[in-house]
């Protein structure tokens, strides 16, 4: 019996050994070495094109299947149930009154009982579909990308499609996921080790140079760990030392995407656990701005540390996400004014993910971080575009809030996102009374005029 | 959203609701999603506080009145069917509607829309808009932007114009008469997408 198993065992061992070696060589040659030098073989782009063709085919099959069974397809791309009129309060109320009375409307418009129609309608519209909560759920797709998590018409699939889906599942979880997890561990491990090593050097040009190279290399490996296919536009506007880089926030991956193309000083709270380890070793190689939990509440302290960092022109540009929370990448919400008060040059960056390949939005109320990362790593790919916008500074007579809104509008325009004035923090909190006052001001202006008008008459 | 099997058949009484309210299957599905979104505790019923999740409603001057329109007097919760029935008031009126005497008044008729608007003023549902109720609504719509005197004079004028039987309150009939010429169908309707 023993004699029988031995050669068999040997064979299995040899085979395993060979496959591991091949595996790691491939990994090294095709992924890690290019990451170190920042070159690309173009494999990922080819992969992307192939996937797109398959998705188109899959969607057509579903539509055909649904038509055959004569069922109405649940159309995901009519994201809204209602169409909202983009008219203002004033226009609407005037219209209501015009139809209701024969009075001359140019004389001071006064209160009409029908004014309530406008408010009632707007209120009910918002119950059915409101702008804010829509931004906090994942964007709905037109085509199906072979992930069950993004499909609502699952029961219309034919056999061929099911096979394809099964194959996709196998590839994603059996091949891609382990590959990516390996890469991720490699990337993070290298980051921690190498930054600690670089941290041992005395401060100076060599240290900065090496730290830059190390950071870039490790982030590039992480990018490949997510199979992120990123297109950078307008790189001549890349943030420079002494500036603040501002971007819209969709997921924690944003950091990796930006940091793999340039070096930034990160800002954030020190965490415990693995992230804390990474943070502490990163700061050895080059100065990042990490805050203790207690310091985060103190706005003056935060502002002071940030401005100190900026004053020093040898330090890297700061990377900040002013929305303060993750938005689903269809819009840009209110920017918190803190980073705009410091007075440095602001380099806006717009990040737009292509949802066809995998939804990058982190719905923190639905998924924890680990769950989210696993979902990311088992998607097909993460495709996104990054636009570096020309630098902006605060102008004369502009306060921090106006400046923040100006930057926000520029980012929204470039990324093709909707510019909303809502505060992302509202997804958890209550509306501030100032917003209500705005509405009241608008309406009262119609009825009784503003304070100036009254004092004039 | 996600991998849940979305079908109208999963919603109880969907067909009846569609008949009654005139909403299509797709609409009912969407509204059900919305209902489930607002129903954070997953108990199948909504409470007044659940509507607080709608940010735009919080800054609507008559937001509270709208919310209470969903709850019948004495009721503290509203289920999906009632939710949809109230929303049905805002469907555009069907022009070529011919109804026989036995049929119930459709949810989106002009009268129903008017009744909804009336309810916004008449908070205690006693069938009359008293001076105090009118003042309350005006105060909500105007906030601190106007003085107390201006508020009183606006309310006075409104009551004088509409109150025909001089009982210092506006009944539903008086309300309806004063809004005879207003295009209610258009102004109290929401455009639903197919």
PDB file of C-alpha atoms in Angstrom, chain B residues 1-180:
ATOM      1  CA  UNK B   1     -32.498  47.087  -5.197  1.00  0.00           C
ATOM      2  CA  UNK B   2     -29.988  44.294  -5.479  1.00  0.00           C
ATOM      3  CA  UNK B   3     -30.694  40.652  -5.969  1.00  0.00           C
ATOM      4  CA  UNK B   4     -34.167  40.576  -4.460  1.00  0.00           C
ATOM      5  CA  UNK B   5     -36.788  39.074  -6.666  1.00  0.00           C
ATOM      6  CA  UNK B   6     -38.839  42.102  -7.542  1.00  0.00           C
ATOM      7  CA  UNK B   7     -42.247  41.245  -8.752  1.00  0.00           C
ATOM      8  CA  UNK B   8     -45.626  42.775  -8.211  1.00  0.00           C
ATOM      9  CA  UNK B   9     -46.858  39.372  -7.113  1.00  0.00           C
ATOM     10  CA  UNK B  10     -44.898  39.656  -3.909  1.00  0.00           C
ATOM     11  CA  UNK B  11     -46.908  42.649  -2.825  1.00  0.00           C
ATOM     12  CA  UNK B  12     -50.176  41.808  -1.076  1.00  0.00           C
ATOM     13  CA  UNK B  13     -53.347  43.010  -2.802  1.00  0.00           C
ATOM     14  CA  UNK B  14     -51.342  44.488  -5.649  1.00  0.00           C
ATOM     15  CA  UNK B  15     -53.984  43.849  -8.284  1.00  0.00           C
ATOM     16  CA  UNK B  16     -56.751  45.420  -6.204  1.00  0.00           C
ATOM     17  CA  UNK B  17     -54.615  48.432  -5.507  1.00  0.00           C
ATOM     18  CA  UNK B  18     -53.863  48.835  -9.179  1.00  0.00           C
ATOM     19  CA  UNK B  19     -57.576  48.712  -9.991  1.00  0.00           C
ATOM     20  CA  UNK B  20     -58.522  51.094  -7.258  1.00  0.00           C
ATOM     21  CA  UNK B  21     -55.853  53.689  -7.725  1.00  0.00           C
ATOM     22  CA  UNK B  22     -55.029  53.387 -11.403  1.00  0.00           C
ATOM     23  CA  UNK B  23     -51.297  52.984 -10.772  1.00  0.00           C
ATOM     24  CA  UNK B  24     -49.476  50.622 -13.107  1.00  0.00           C
ATOM     25  CA  UNK B  25     -47.552  47.584 -11.901  1.00  0.00           C
ATOM     26  CA  UNK B  26     -44.257  49.394 -12.320  1.00  0.00           C
ATOM     27  CA  UNK B  27     -45.494  52.283 -10.197  1.00  0.00           C
ATOM     28  CA  UNK B  28     -46.741  49.998  -7.446  1.00  0.00           C
ATOM     29  CA  UNK B  29     -43.361  48.297  -7.443  1.00  0.00           C
ATOM     30  CA  UNK B  30     -41.523  51.594  -7.124  1.00  0.00           C
ATOM     31  CA  UNK B  31     -43.831  52.832  -4.397  1.00  0.00           C
ATOM     32  CA  UNK B  32     -43.389  49.599  -2.526  1.00  0.00           C
ATOM     33  CA  UNK B  33     -39.625  50.037  -2.663  1.00  0.00           C
ATOM     34  CA  UNK B  34     -40.053  53.535  -1.354  1.00  0.00           C
ATOM     35  CA  UNK B  35     -42.342  52.303   1.408  1.00  0.00           C
ATOM     36  CA  UNK B  36     -39.791  49.702   2.420  1.00  0.00           C
ATOM     37  CA  UNK B  37     -37.076  52.304   2.392  1.00  0.00           C
ATOM     38  CA  UNK B  38     -39.046  54.513   4.760  1.00  0.00           C
ATOM     39  CA  UNK B  39     -40.010  51.539   6.914  1.00  0.00           C
ATOM     40  CA  UNK B  40     -36.660  51.308   8.678  1.00  0.00           C
ATOM     41  CA  UNK B  41     -37.882  48.898  11.337  1.00  0.00           C
ATOM     42  CA  UNK B  42     -39.307  46.522   8.743  1.00  0.00           C
ATOM     43  CA  UNK B  43     -42.646  46.210  10.475  1.00  0.00           C
ATOM     44  CA  UNK B  44     -44.809  46.727   7.406  1.00  0.00           C
ATOM     45  CA  UNK B  45     -46.283  49.939   8.775  1.00  0.00           C
ATOM     46  CA  UNK B  46     -45.103  53.514   8.743  1.00  0.00           C
ATOM     47  CA  UNK B  47     -45.121  55.870  11.674  1.00  0.00           C
ATOM     48  CA  UNK B  48     -45.051  59.668  11.483  1.00  0.00           C
ATOM     49  CA  UNK B  49     -41.384  59.703  12.466  1.00  0.00           C
ATOM     50  CA  UNK B  50     -40.483  57.452   9.522  1.00  0.00           C
ATOM     51  CA  UNK B  51     -41.342  60.290   7.170  1.00  0.00           C
ATOM     52  CA  UNK B  52     -38.539  62.229   8.782  1.00  0.00           C
ATOM     53  CA  UNK B  53     -36.131  60.370   6.509  1.00  0.00           C
ATOM     54  CA  UNK B  54     -37.342  62.486   3.627  1.00  0.00           C
ATOM     55  CA  UNK B  55     -35.143  65.571   3.894  1.00  0.00           C
ATOM     56  CA  UNK B  56     -37.073  67.704   1.447  1.00  0.00           C
ATOM     57  CA  UNK B  57     -40.245  67.131   3.392  1.00  0.00           C
ATOM     58  CA  UNK B  58     -38.680  68.464   6.564  1.00  0.00           C
ATOM     59  CA  UNK B  59     -38.197  71.849   5.015  1.00  0.00           C
ATOM     60  CA  UNK B  60     -41.618  72.021   3.439  1.00  0.00           C
ATOM     61  CA  UNK B  61     -43.715  74.509   5.427  1.00  0.00           C
ATOM     62  CA  UNK B  62     -46.711  72.200   5.502  1.00  0.00           C
ATOM     63  CA  UNK B  63     -44.616  69.069   5.876  1.00  0.00           C
ATOM     64  CA  UNK B  64     -46.290  68.083   9.117  1.00  0.00           C
ATOM     65  CA  UNK B  65     -49.757  68.530   7.654  1.00  0.00           C
ATOM     66  CA  UNK B  66     -48.839  66.338   4.714  1.00  0.00           C
ATOM     67  CA  UNK B  67     -47.560  63.619   6.994  1.00  0.00           C
ATOM     68  CA  UNK B  68     -50.697  63.650   9.111  1.00  0.00           C
ATOM     69  CA  UNK B  69     -52.805  63.324   5.960  1.00  0.00           C
ATOM     70  CA  UNK B  70     -51.567  59.753   5.711  1.00  0.00           C
ATOM     71  CA  UNK B  71     -52.869  58.808   9.129  1.00  0.00           C
ATOM     72  CA  UNK B  72     -56.602  58.548   9.744  1.00  0.00           C
ATOM     73  CA  UNK B  73     -57.717  60.141  13.007  1.00  0.00           C
ATOM     74  CA  UNK B  74     -56.750  57.952  15.905  1.00  0.00           C
ATOM     75  CA  UNK B  75     -54.426  55.790  13.788  1.00  0.00           C
ATOM     76  CA  UNK B  76     -50.747  55.789  14.568  1.00  0.00           C
ATOM     77  CA  UNK B  77     -49.555  53.671  11.697  1.00  0.00           C
ATOM     78  CA  UNK B  78     -50.232  53.451   8.000  1.00  0.00           C
ATOM     79  CA  UNK B  79     -49.865  50.318   5.889  1.00  0.00           C
ATOM     80  CA  UNK B  80     -48.811  50.103   2.264  1.00  0.00           C
ATOM     81  CA  UNK B  81     -52.340  50.075   0.833  1.00  0.00           C
ATOM     82  CA  UNK B  82     -53.357  53.279   2.594  1.00  0.00           C
ATOM     83  CA  UNK B  83     -49.997  54.819   1.684  1.00  0.00           C
ATOM     84  CA  UNK B  84     -50.675  54.201  -1.988  1.00  0.00           C
ATOM     85  CA  UNK B  85     -54.272  55.361  -1.765  1.00  0.00           C
ATOM     86  CA  UNK B  86     -53.253  58.751  -0.442  1.00  0.00           C
ATOM     87  CA  UNK B  87     -50.556  59.114  -3.088  1.00  0.00           C
ATOM     88  CA  UNK B  88     -53.132  58.209  -5.723  1.00  0.00           C
ATOM     89  CA  UNK B  89     -54.816  61.566  -5.137  1.00  0.00           C
ATOM     90  CA  UNK B  90     -51.958  63.099  -7.087  1.00  0.00           C
ATOM     91  CA  UNK B  91     -52.345  61.082 -10.214  1.00  0.00           C
ATOM     92  CA  UNK B  92     -53.371  63.194 -13.175  1.00  0.00           C
ATOM     93  CA  UNK B  93     -57.103  63.135 -13.769  1.00  0.00           C
ATOM     94  CA  UNK B  94     -58.213  60.763 -16.501  1.00  0.00           C
ATOM     95  CA  UNK B  95     -59.939  62.967 -19.037  1.00  0.00           C
ATOM     96  CA  UNK B  96     -62.278  60.482 -20.613  1.00  0.00           C
ATOM     97  CA  UNK B  97     -63.526  58.984 -17.454  1.00  0.00           C
ATOM     98  CA  UNK B  98     -67.121  57.933 -17.592  1.00  0.00           C
ATOM     99  CA  UNK B  99     -68.390  56.428 -14.461  1.00  0.00           C
ATOM    100  CA  UNK B 100     -71.723  54.990 -13.603  1.00  0.00           C
ATOM    101  CA  UNK B 101     -73.444  56.002 -10.433  1.00  0.00           C
ATOM    102  CA  UNK B 102     -72.446  52.870  -8.543  1.00  0.00           C
ATOM    103  CA  UNK B 103     -68.733  53.397  -8.961  1.00  0.00           C
ATOM    104  CA  UNK B 104     -66.803  55.088  -6.235  1.00  0.00           C
ATOM    105  CA  UNK B 105     -65.301  58.490  -6.737  1.00  0.00           C
ATOM    106  CA  UNK B 106     -61.843  57.829  -8.226  1.00  0.00           C
ATOM    107  CA  UNK B 107     -58.916  58.707  -6.018  1.00  0.00           C
ATOM    108  CA  UNK B 108     -57.549  61.320  -8.369  1.00  0.00           C
ATOM    109  CA  UNK B 109     -60.732  63.269  -9.082  1.00  0.00           C
ATOM    110  CA  UNK B 110     -60.789  67.030  -8.650  1.00  0.00           C
ATOM    111  CA  UNK B 111     -62.939  66.753  -5.569  1.00  0.00           C
ATOM    112  CA  UNK B 112     -60.505  64.381  -3.906  1.00  0.00           C
ATOM    113  CA  UNK B 113     -57.598  66.669  -4.719  1.00  0.00           C
ATOM    114  CA  UNK B 114     -59.478  69.608  -3.278  1.00  0.00           C
ATOM    115  CA  UNK B 115     -60.259  67.621  -0.158  1.00  0.00           C
ATOM    116  CA  UNK B 116     -56.566  66.881   0.263  1.00  0.00           C
ATOM    117  CA  UNK B 117     -55.707  70.560  -0.025  1.00  0.00           C
ATOM    118  CA  UNK B 118     -58.504  71.419   2.392  1.00  0.00           C
ATOM    119  CA  UNK B 119     -57.057  68.966   4.874  1.00  0.00           C
ATOM    120  CA  UNK B 120     -53.766  70.831   4.772  1.00  0.00           C
ATOM    121  CA  UNK B 121     -55.521  73.808   6.293  1.00  0.00           C
ATOM    122  CA  UNK B 122     -58.095  72.018   8.402  1.00  0.00           C
ATOM    123  CA  UNK B 123     -55.790  70.262  10.833  1.00  0.00           C
ATOM    124  CA  UNK B 124     -58.387  69.113  13.375  1.00  0.00           C
ATOM    125  CA  UNK B 125     -60.607  67.763  10.623  1.00  0.00           C
ATOM    126  CA  UNK B 126     -63.753  69.388  11.848  1.00  0.00           C
ATOM    127  CA  UNK B 127     -64.757  70.349   8.319  1.00  0.00           C
ATOM    128  CA  UNK B 128     -63.981  74.025   8.743  1.00  0.00           C
ATOM    129  CA  UNK B 129     -60.852  76.120   8.445  1.00  0.00           C
ATOM    130  CA  UNK B 130     -60.934  78.348  11.505  1.00  0.00           C
ATOM    131  CA  UNK B 131     -59.063  81.614  11.741  1.00  0.00           C
ATOM    132  CA  UNK B 132     -56.585  80.027  14.128  1.00  0.00           C
ATOM    133  CA  UNK B 133     -55.857  77.167  11.729  1.00  0.00           C
ATOM    134  CA  UNK B 134     -55.326  79.566   8.858  1.00  0.00           C
ATOM    135  CA  UNK B 135     -52.965  81.647  10.952  1.00  0.00           C
ATOM    136  CA  UNK B 136     -51.035  78.511  11.854  1.00  0.00           C
ATOM    137  CA  UNK B 137     -50.528  77.515   8.250  1.00  0.00           C
ATOM    138  CA  UNK B 138     -49.559  81.040   7.257  1.00  0.00           C
ATOM    139  CA  UNK B 139     -47.046  81.205  10.071  1.00  0.00           C
ATOM    140  CA  UNK B 140     -45.506  77.939   8.897  1.00  0.00           C
ATOM    141  CA  UNK B 141     -45.214  79.180   5.332  1.00  0.00           C
ATOM    142  CA  UNK B 142     -43.788  82.568   6.224  1.00  0.00           C
ATOM    143  CA  UNK B 143     -41.826  81.956   9.388  1.00  0.00           C
ATOM    144  CA  UNK B 144     -40.233  84.990  10.972  1.00  0.00           C
ATOM    145  CA  UNK B 145     -40.140  86.867   7.690  1.00  0.00           C
ATOM    146  CA  UNK B 146     -43.385  88.744   8.426  1.00  0.00           C
ATOM    147  CA  UNK B 147     -44.688  90.530  11.498  1.00  0.00           C
ATOM    148  CA  UNK B 148     -47.674  89.396  13.511  1.00  0.00           C
ATOM    149  CA  UNK B 149     -49.755  92.272  12.131  1.00  0.00           C
ATOM    150  CA  UNK B 150     -48.988  91.420   8.542  1.00  0.00           C
ATOM    151  CA  UNK B 151     -49.951  87.832   9.261  1.00  0.00           C
ATOM    152  CA  UNK B 152     -53.246  88.886  10.794  1.00  0.00           C
ATOM    153  CA  UNK B 153     -54.099  91.152   7.897  1.00  0.00           C
ATOM    154  CA  UNK B 154     -53.326  88.456   5.337  1.00  0.00           C
ATOM    155  CA  UNK B 155     -55.528  85.980   7.217  1.00  0.00           C
ATOM    156  CA  UNK B 156     -58.280  88.564   7.600  1.00  0.00           C
ATOM    157  CA  UNK B 157     -58.337  89.278   3.895  1.00  0.00           C
ATOM    158  CA  UNK B 158     -58.379  85.608   2.972  1.00  0.00           C
ATOM    159  CA  UNK B 159     -61.280  84.821   5.285  1.00  0.00           C
ATOM    160  CA  UNK B 160     -63.272  87.829   4.165  1.00  0.00           C
ATOM    161  CA  UNK B 161     -62.965  86.798   0.553  1.00  0.00           C
ATOM    162  CA  UNK B 162     -63.852  83.170   0.993  1.00  0.00           C
ATOM    163  CA  UNK B 163     -66.214  83.123   3.957  1.00  0.00           C
ATOM    164  CA  UNK B 164     -69.620  83.582   2.402  1.00  0.00           C
ATOM    165  CA  UNK B 165     -71.854  82.726   5.348  1.00  0.00           C
ATOM    166  CA  UNK B 166     -69.943  84.980   7.704  1.00  0.00           C
ATOM    167  CA  UNK B 167     -69.282  82.375  10.377  1.00  0.00           C
ATOM    168  CA  UNK B 168     -65.611  83.337  10.603  1.00  0.00           C
ATOM    169  CA  UNK B 169     -64.519  79.977   9.209  1.00  0.00           C
ATOM    170  CA  UNK B 170     -64.176  78.498   5.758  1.00  0.00           C
ATOM    171  CA  UNK B 171     -66.152  75.361   5.074  1.00  0.00           C
ATOM    172  CA  UNK B 172     -65.307  72.927   2.328  1.00  0.00           C
ATOM    173  CA  UNK B 173     -67.969  74.331   0.000  1.00  0.00           C
ATOM    174  CA  UNK B 174     -66.729  77.867   0.454  1.00  0.00           C
ATOM    175  CA  UNK B 175     -63.202  76.610  -0.156  1.00  0.00           C
ATOM    176  CA  UNK B 176     -64.322  74.923  -3.334  1.00  0.00           C
ATOM    177  CA  UNK B 177     -66.184  77.972  -4.570  1.00  0.00           C
ATOM    178  CA  UNK B 178     -63.236  80.272  -4.022  1.00  0.00           C
ATOM    179  CA  UNK B 179     -61.038  77.974  -6.080  1.00  0.00           C
ATOM    180  CA  UNK B 180     -63.543  77.399  -8.865  1.00  0.00           C
TER     181      UNK B 180
END
